[in-house]
Amino acid sequence: MSRSVAVTGMGIFSAIGKNLEENHRSLIHGKHGLSYPEILETVHQNLPIGEIKSTNSDLADALNLDKNHAFTRAALLGTIALKEALQNAKIEDFINIGFVNGNSVGGMDMTERFYREYESNPANRRFIQAQHPGFTTEQIAGYFGIDNYVTTISTACSSAANAVMLGARLIQSGRLDQVIVGGTDCLSRFTLNGFNSLMIYSEDFPKPFDSERKGLNLGEAAAYLVLESADFAKNKEVLGYVSGYGNANDAFHQTASSENGEGAYLAMQKALETANLNPHHIDYINAHGTATQNNDLSESRALIRIFKEMPAFSSTKSFTGHTLAAAGAIEAVFSLLAIKHQQIYPNLNFNSAISDTRLRPVTELKSTKIQHVLSNSFGFGGNCTSLIFSKDE
């Protein structure tokens, strides 16, 4: 497990931009992508979401798909983001490449639209089978002809981060030299209603780590990284390295994090160990930071347990909303952009620190020296994953 894992390409599609350039521009100008529902058909018109303002037809047309396609919205977003990542990495041969995709919503948006017509409208039954997250992965893989190693990870909000971890392990073990990793999720009525019913959804824009935070806002997005063994990528531009990773579980509650952030603490500890780094080596933390009462306090306590001196940190979910399974990949891209441009992106809407922890995130764009970035993604069921991206091997 000694081979270095290089990132040679990235692609992203989110509410703050349809590609890398647009996302970076939004981050440096503090421009969030939260608005009210226009594409998603919902009675909750008062709930802000990070919605991509393109219809499924628009997305399908951009990919030149046949009108009778069965692509889910998550697959459409994922295919567009993956296309950019492959172009970025100059990948054209898919014979020996692997694909690890994080997804949780799958084709749920199509199921809730068509299930009442299952008997009366047989033509739309192709979307019913699309509910399974693995179907979305197969759609994306099929578009590019990837069939060597294809798998789906569905661990709620840590899905894409776990995809990055698995991809890195496949390379380090010598199983593969190239792996595409990341995740995609779309908005659906089911998820919006579900988070709202948990009473953790905010009618305002999110305020991660703020004492007056009222809850999260959902978003939709897709992002992918192309990982290659450092030897295999010798003649390519390297955007950074996956130097560390860790996964742990609170085993505390179906949806809530433990009060002292045990799962988060163990995940960060393991990531530092695999990267052979000490806490003081971390220059920036892209926090999970969902803006819920439970998560932000739990994560803050875990951070204090790891770091004697707190590095600069922020939650970029204040830009995109919480993109569920895609979050780990979205924030991996933002972490690598931070390394590339030597910038820390702001935590929007912050005013006052949580009284129990007194931690204050970065609230304005900051230029500084960045060698190592820690990125946290914590899912329901206590599935916690931390990744470390580094500028050099």
Coordinates of C-alpha atoms in Angstrom, one line a residue:
M1 CA 0.0 0.0 0.0
S2 CA 2.9 2.4 -0.8
R3 CA 2.1 3.7 -4.2
S4 CA 1.3 7.5 -4.3
V5 CA -2.1 8.4 -5.6
A6 CA -2.2 11.5 -7.9
V7 CA -5.2 13.5 -9.0
T8 CA -4.9 14.3 -12.7
G9 CA -8.4 15.5 -13.5
M10 CA -11.5 17.0 -12.0
G11 CA -15.0 17.8 -13.1
I12 CA -17.9 19.4 -11.3
F13 CA -21.5 20.5 -11.9
S14 CA -23.3 22.3 -9.0
A15 CA -25.7 25.1 -8.1
I16 CA -22.7 27.5 -8.3
G17 CA -21.5 26.5 -11.7
K18 CA -21.6 24.0 -14.5
N19 CA -17.8 23.4 -14.6
L20 CA -14.6 24.0 -12.7
E21 CA -14.1 27.6 -13.8
E22 CA -17.6 28.7 -12.9
N23 CA -17.5 27.0 -9.5
H24 CA -14.1 28.6 -8.7
R25 CA -15.4 32.0 -9.7
S26 CA -18.4 31.7 -7.4
L27 CA -16.2 30.6 -4.5
I28 CA -13.8 33.5 -4.8
H29 CA -16.6 36.0 -5.2
G30 CA -18.7 34.6 -2.4
K31 CA -21.6 33.9 -4.7
H32 CA -23.9 31.1 -3.3
G33 CA -26.3 29.0 -5.4
L34 CA -29.2 28.8 -3.1
S35 CA -32.6 29.8 -4.4
Y36 CA -36.2 28.6 -4.3
P37 CA -37.5 25.6 -6.3
E38 CA -38.1 26.0 -10.0
I39 CA -37.2 22.6 -11.5
L40 CA -38.2 20.5 -8.5
E41 CA -42.0 20.2 -8.3
T42 CA -42.8 20.6 -4.6
V43 CA -45.3 22.3 -2.3
H44 CA -42.3 23.6 -0.2
Q45 CA -41.8 26.7 -2.2
N46 CA -40.5 28.5 1.0
L47 CA -37.5 26.2 1.5
P48 CA -34.2 27.3 -0.1
I49 CA -32.4 24.6 -2.1
G50 CA -29.1 24.5 -4.1
E51 CA -30.9 23.7 -7.4
I52 CA -29.2 23.5 -10.8
K53 CA -31.4 25.5 -13.1
S54 CA -31.4 23.1 -16.0
T55 CA -34.3 20.7 -16.9
N56 CA -33.6 17.0 -17.5
S57 CA -34.3 17.7 -21.2
D58 CA -31.7 20.4 -21.3
L59 CA -29.2 18.0 -19.7
A60 CA -30.1 15.2 -22.0
D61 CA -29.7 17.4 -25.1
A62 CA -26.2 18.5 -23.9
L63 CA -25.3 14.8 -23.9
N64 CA -27.0 14.1 -27.2
L65 CA -29.1 11.3 -25.7
D66 CA -31.9 9.6 -27.5
K67 CA -35.4 10.8 -26.4
N68 CA -36.2 7.3 -25.1
H69 CA -33.2 7.2 -22.7
A70 CA -33.7 6.1 -19.1
F71 CA -31.0 8.3 -17.5
T72 CA -31.9 9.6 -14.0
R73 CA -31.3 13.3 -13.2
A74 CA -28.4 12.1 -11.0
A75 CA -26.9 10.2 -14.0
L76 CA -27.3 13.2 -16.3
L77 CA -25.5 15.5 -13.8
G78 CA -22.9 12.9 -13.2
T79 CA -22.2 12.2 -16.9
I80 CA -21.6 15.9 -17.5
A81 CA -19.3 16.3 -14.6
L82 CA -17.4 13.1 -15.4
K83 CA -17.0 14.3 -19.0
E84 CA -15.1 17.4 -17.8
A85 CA -12.9 15.3 -15.4
L86 CA -11.9 13.0 -18.3
Q87 CA -11.1 15.9 -20.6
N88 CA -9.2 17.6 -17.8
A89 CA -7.1 14.4 -17.3
K90 CA -6.9 13.7 -21.0
I91 CA -8.3 10.2 -20.6
E92 CA -9.5 8.6 -23.8
D93 CA -8.9 4.9 -23.2
F94 CA -11.3 3.2 -20.7
I95 CA -10.2 -0.4 -21.1
N96 CA -8.3 -0.7 -17.8
I97 CA -9.9 2.1 -15.8
G98 CA -12.0 1.7 -12.7
F99 CA -15.1 3.7 -11.7
V100 CA -16.3 4.0 -8.1
N101 CA -19.5 6.1 -7.8
G102 CA -21.2 7.5 -4.7
N103 CA -25.0 7.9 -4.9
S104 CA -27.9 7.7 -2.5
V105 CA -31.0 9.2 -4.1
G106 CA -30.6 7.2 -7.3
G107 CA -33.6 7.6 -9.5
M108 CA -36.0 8.4 -6.7
D109 CA -37.0 11.6 -8.5
M110 CA -38.3 9.5 -11.4
T111 CA -40.0 7.0 -9.2
E112 CA -42.0 9.6 -7.3
R113 CA -43.0 11.1 -10.7
F114 CA -44.1 7.9 -12.4
Y115 CA -45.0 5.2 -9.9
R116 CA -48.7 6.0 -9.9
E117 CA -48.6 5.3 -13.7
Y118 CA -46.9 2.0 -13.5
E119 CA -49.8 0.0 -14.8
S120 CA -51.3 2.6 -17.2
N121 CA -48.1 3.9 -18.8
P122 CA -45.6 1.0 -19.5
A123 CA -43.3 3.3 -21.4
N124 CA -42.2 5.0 -18.2
R125 CA -41.5 1.7 -16.3
R126 CA -37.8 2.1 -17.4
F127 CA -37.6 4.9 -14.8
I128 CA -39.0 2.7 -12.0
Q129 CA -36.1 0.3 -12.1
A130 CA -33.8 3.3 -12.1
Q131 CA -34.5 4.0 -8.4
H132 CA -31.5 1.8 -7.2
P133 CA -28.3 3.9 -6.9
G134 CA -26.4 1.2 -8.8
F135 CA -28.6 1.9 -11.9
T136 CA -27.4 5.5 -12.0
T137 CA -23.7 4.3 -11.8
E138 CA -24.3 1.8 -14.7
Q139 CA -25.9 4.6 -16.8
I140 CA -22.9 6.8 -16.4
A141 CA -20.4 4.0 -17.0
G142 CA -22.3 2.8 -20.1
Y143 CA -22.2 6.3 -21.6
F144 CA -18.4 6.2 -21.6
G145 CA -18.0 2.4 -22.2
I146 CA -16.4 1.8 -18.8
D147 CA -16.8 -1.8 -17.8
N148 CA -13.5 -3.0 -16.3
Y149 CA -14.3 -2.3 -12.7
V150 CA -17.6 -0.5 -11.8
T151 CA -19.1 -0.3 -8.4
T152 CA -21.4 1.9 -6.3
I153 CA -21.0 3.2 -2.7
S154 CA -24.1 4.3 -0.9
T155 CA -23.3 5.4 2.6
A156 CA -25.5 8.5 2.7
C157 CA -23.5 11.8 3.0
S158 CA -20.1 10.1 3.1
S159 CA -20.7 8.1 -0.1
A160 CA -18.4 10.1 -2.5
A161 CA -15.7 10.5 0.1
N162 CA -15.7 6.7 0.6
A163 CA -15.5 6.4 -3.2
V164 CA -12.3 8.5 -3.2
M165 CA -10.9 6.3 -0.4
L166 CA -11.7 3.0 -2.2
G167 CA -10.2 4.4 -5.4
A168 CA -7.0 5.3 -3.6
R169 CA -6.8 1.9 -2.0
L170 CA -7.3 0.2 -5.4
I171 CA -4.3 2.1 -6.8
Q172 CA -2.1 1.7 -3.7
S173 CA -2.7 -2.1 -3.7
G174 CA -1.7 -2.4 -7.3
R175 CA -5.2 -3.6 -8.4
L176 CA -5.6 -0.6 -10.8
D177 CA -3.5 2.2 -12.2
Q178 CA -6.4 4.6 -13.0
V179 CA -9.7 5.0 -11.1
I180 CA -12.5 7.6 -11.6
V181 CA -14.0 8.4 -8.2
G182 CA -16.7 10.8 -7.0
G183 CA -20.5 11.0 -6.7
T184 CA -23.7 12.5 -7.8
D185 CA -27.2 13.2 -6.3
C186 CA -30.2 15.1 -7.4
L187 CA -33.0 16.8 -5.5
S188 CA -36.2 14.9 -5.0
R189 CA -39.4 15.5 -3.1
F190 CA -38.7 12.5 -0.9
T191 CA -35.4 13.8 0.4
L192 CA -36.7 17.4 0.8
N193 CA -39.8 16.1 2.7
G194 CA -37.6 13.7 4.7
F195 CA -35.2 16.3 6.0
N196 CA -38.0 18.7 6.6
S197 CA -39.8 16.1 8.7
L198 CA -36.7 15.6 10.8
M199 CA -37.1 19.3 11.7
I200 CA -33.5 20.1 10.6
Y201 CA -34.3 22.0 7.5
S202 CA -33.9 25.8 7.5
E203 CA -36.2 28.3 5.9
D204 CA -33.2 30.7 5.8
F205 CA -29.9 30.3 4.1
P206 CA -27.5 28.0 6.1
K207 CA -25.3 29.3 8.8
P208 CA -22.6 26.6 9.4
F209 CA -21.0 26.8 12.8
D210 CA -23.0 29.8 13.8
S211 CA -24.7 30.0 17.2
E212 CA -27.9 30.9 15.5
R213 CA -27.8 28.2 12.9
K214 CA -31.3 26.8 12.1
G215 CA -30.6 23.8 9.9
L216 CA -29.4 22.6 6.5
N217 CA -30.5 23.3 3.0
L218 CA -30.3 20.5 0.4
G219 CA -28.6 20.9 -3.0
E220 CA -27.9 18.8 -6.0
A221 CA -24.5 18.3 -7.7
A222 CA -22.0 15.9 -9.2
A223 CA -18.2 15.8 -9.1
Y224 CA -15.4 13.4 -10.0
L225 CA -11.7 13.0 -9.7
V226 CA -9.4 11.0 -11.9
L227 CA -6.9 9.2 -9.7
E228 CA -3.8 7.6 -11.1
S229 CA -0.7 6.0 -9.6
A230 CA 2.1 8.5 -9.5
D231 CA 4.2 6.4 -11.8
F232 CA 1.4 6.1 -14.3
A233 CA 0.9 9.9 -14.2
K234 CA 4.6 10.8 -14.7
N235 CA 4.1 13.0 -17.8
K236 CA 0.8 14.6 -16.6
E237 CA -0.1 17.7 -14.6
V238 CA -0.8 16.6 -11.1
L239 CA -3.5 18.6 -9.2
G240 CA -2.6 17.1 -5.9
Y241 CA -2.4 13.8 -4.1
V242 CA -4.7 11.7 -2.0
S243 CA -2.4 11.3 0.9
G244 CA -4.7 10.2 3.7
Y245 CA -8.1 8.7 4.5
G246 CA -10.0 7.3 7.4
N247 CA -13.5 5.9 7.9
A248 CA -15.2 5.2 11.3
N249 CA -18.6 4.8 12.8
D250 CA -20.2 6.5 15.7
A251 CA -22.6 3.5 16.2
F252 CA -24.7 6.0 18.1
H253 CA -27.9 6.9 16.3
Q254 CA -29.6 6.4 12.9
T255 CA -29.3 10.1 12.1
A256 CA -27.6 12.0 14.9
S257 CA -23.9 12.3 15.6
S258 CA -22.6 11.5 19.1
E259 CA -22.2 14.4 21.4
N260 CA -18.4 14.2 21.5
G261 CA -18.0 13.4 17.8
E262 CA -16.4 10.0 18.3
G263 CA -16.9 8.9 14.7
A264 CA -15.6 12.2 13.3
Y265 CA -12.6 12.1 15.7
L266 CA -11.6 8.5 14.7
A267 CA -12.0 9.3 11.0
M268 CA -9.7 12.3 11.2
Q269 CA -7.3 10.4 13.4
K270 CA -7.1 7.6 10.9
A271 CA -6.7 10.0 8.0
L272 CA -3.7 11.6 9.7
E273 CA -2.2 8.2 10.4
T274 CA -2.4 7.0 6.8
A275 CA -1.0 10.3 5.6
N276 CA 1.8 10.0 8.2
L277 CA 1.0 13.6 9.3
N278 CA 0.6 15.3 12.6
P279 CA -2.4 17.7 13.2
H280 CA -0.2 20.8 12.9
H281 CA 0.6 19.8 9.3
I282 CA -3.0 20.6 8.2
D283 CA -3.4 24.0 6.7
Y284 CA -7.1 24.1 6.0
I285 CA -10.1 22.0 6.9
N286 CA -13.1 21.8 4.6
A287 CA -15.5 20.9 7.3
H288 CA -18.7 18.8 6.9
G289 CA -20.5 21.8 8.4
T290 CA -24.2 21.0 7.6
A291 CA -25.5 24.0 9.8
T292 CA -27.6 21.7 11.9
Q293 CA -27.6 22.0 15.7
N294 CA -26.3 18.5 16.2
N295 CA -23.7 18.2 13.5
D296 CA -21.9 21.4 13.9
L297 CA -21.5 21.1 17.7
S298 CA -20.4 17.4 17.4
E299 CA -17.9 18.1 14.6
S300 CA -16.6 21.1 16.5
R301 CA -15.9 19.0 19.6
A302 CA -14.2 16.4 17.4
L303 CA -12.0 19.1 15.8
I304 CA -11.0 20.4 19.3
R305 CA -10.1 16.9 20.3
I306 CA -7.8 16.5 17.3
F307 CA -6.2 20.0 17.0
K308 CA -4.5 21.7 19.9
E309 CA -4.3 24.8 17.6
M310 CA -7.2 25.0 15.2
P311 CA -6.2 25.4 11.5
A312 CA -8.3 27.6 9.2
F313 CA -11.6 25.9 8.5
S314 CA -14.9 26.6 6.7
S315 CA -18.0 24.9 5.3
T316 CA -18.6 25.3 1.6
K317 CA -22.1 23.9 2.0
S318 CA -23.0 27.5 2.6
F319 CA -22.4 27.9 -1.2
T320 CA -24.0 24.7 -2.6
G321 CA -26.3 23.4 0.0
H322 CA -25.9 19.8 1.3
T323 CA -25.5 17.7 -1.8
L324 CA -25.8 14.4 0.1
A325 CA -23.9 11.6 -1.6
A326 CA -22.1 14.0 -3.9
A327 CA -20.9 16.2 -1.0
G328 CA -17.6 14.4 -0.4
A329 CA -16.7 14.8 -4.1
I330 CA -17.8 18.4 -4.4
E331 CA -15.7 19.3 -1.4
A332 CA -12.8 17.2 -2.7
V333 CA -12.8 19.4 -5.8
F334 CA -13.0 22.5 -3.6
S335 CA -10.1 21.2 -1.5
L336 CA -7.9 20.7 -4.5
L337 CA -8.9 24.1 -5.9
A338 CA -7.7 25.5 -2.5
I339 CA -4.4 23.8 -3.0
K340 CA -4.1 24.8 -6.7
H341 CA -4.9 28.5 -6.0
Q342 CA -3.5 28.7 -2.5
Q343 CA -6.9 30.0 -1.3
I344 CA -9.3 29.3 1.6
Y345 CA -12.9 29.8 0.7
P346 CA -15.3 31.5 3.1
N347 CA -17.9 30.1 5.4
L348 CA -20.9 32.3 4.4
N349 CA -23.5 33.7 6.8
F350 CA -21.4 33.3 9.9
N351 CA -21.9 35.9 12.7
S352 CA -21.3 34.4 16.1
A353 CA -19.5 31.4 17.5
I354 CA -21.1 28.4 19.2
S355 CA -20.7 29.2 22.9
D356 CA -19.6 25.7 23.9
T357 CA -16.6 25.6 21.5
R358 CA -15.9 29.2 20.4
L359 CA -14.6 28.1 17.0
R360 CA -14.7 30.7 14.3
P361 CA -14.5 29.7 10.6
V362 CA -12.9 31.7 7.8
T363 CA -15.5 34.2 6.6
E364 CA -13.6 36.0 3.8
L365 CA -11.5 34.7 0.9
K366 CA -8.0 34.2 2.2
S367 CA -4.8 33.7 0.3
T368 CA -2.2 31.6 2.2
K369 CA 0.3 28.8 1.9
I370 CA -1.6 25.5 1.6
Q371 CA 0.2 22.1 1.6
H372 CA -2.4 19.8 3.2
V373 CA -6.2 20.0 3.3
L374 CA -8.5 17.8 5.4
S375 CA -12.0 17.3 4.0
N376 CA -14.7 15.8 6.2
S377 CA -17.9 14.0 5.2
F378 CA -20.2 12.4 7.8
G379 CA -23.2 10.4 6.8
F380 CA -26.4 9.1 8.5
G381 CA -25.9 6.0 10.5
G382 CA -22.7 7.5 11.9
N383 CA -20.6 6.7 8.8
C384 CA -17.8 9.2 9.0
T385 CA -15.0 9.7 6.5
S386 CA -12.1 12.1 6.4
L387 CA -9.8 12.7 3.4
I388 CA -6.4 14.5 3.2
F389 CA -5.3 16.1 -0.1
S390 CA -1.7 17.2 -0.4
K391 CA 0.2 19.5 -2.8
D392 CA 3.2 17.2 -3.1
E393 CA 3.9 13.5 -2.6

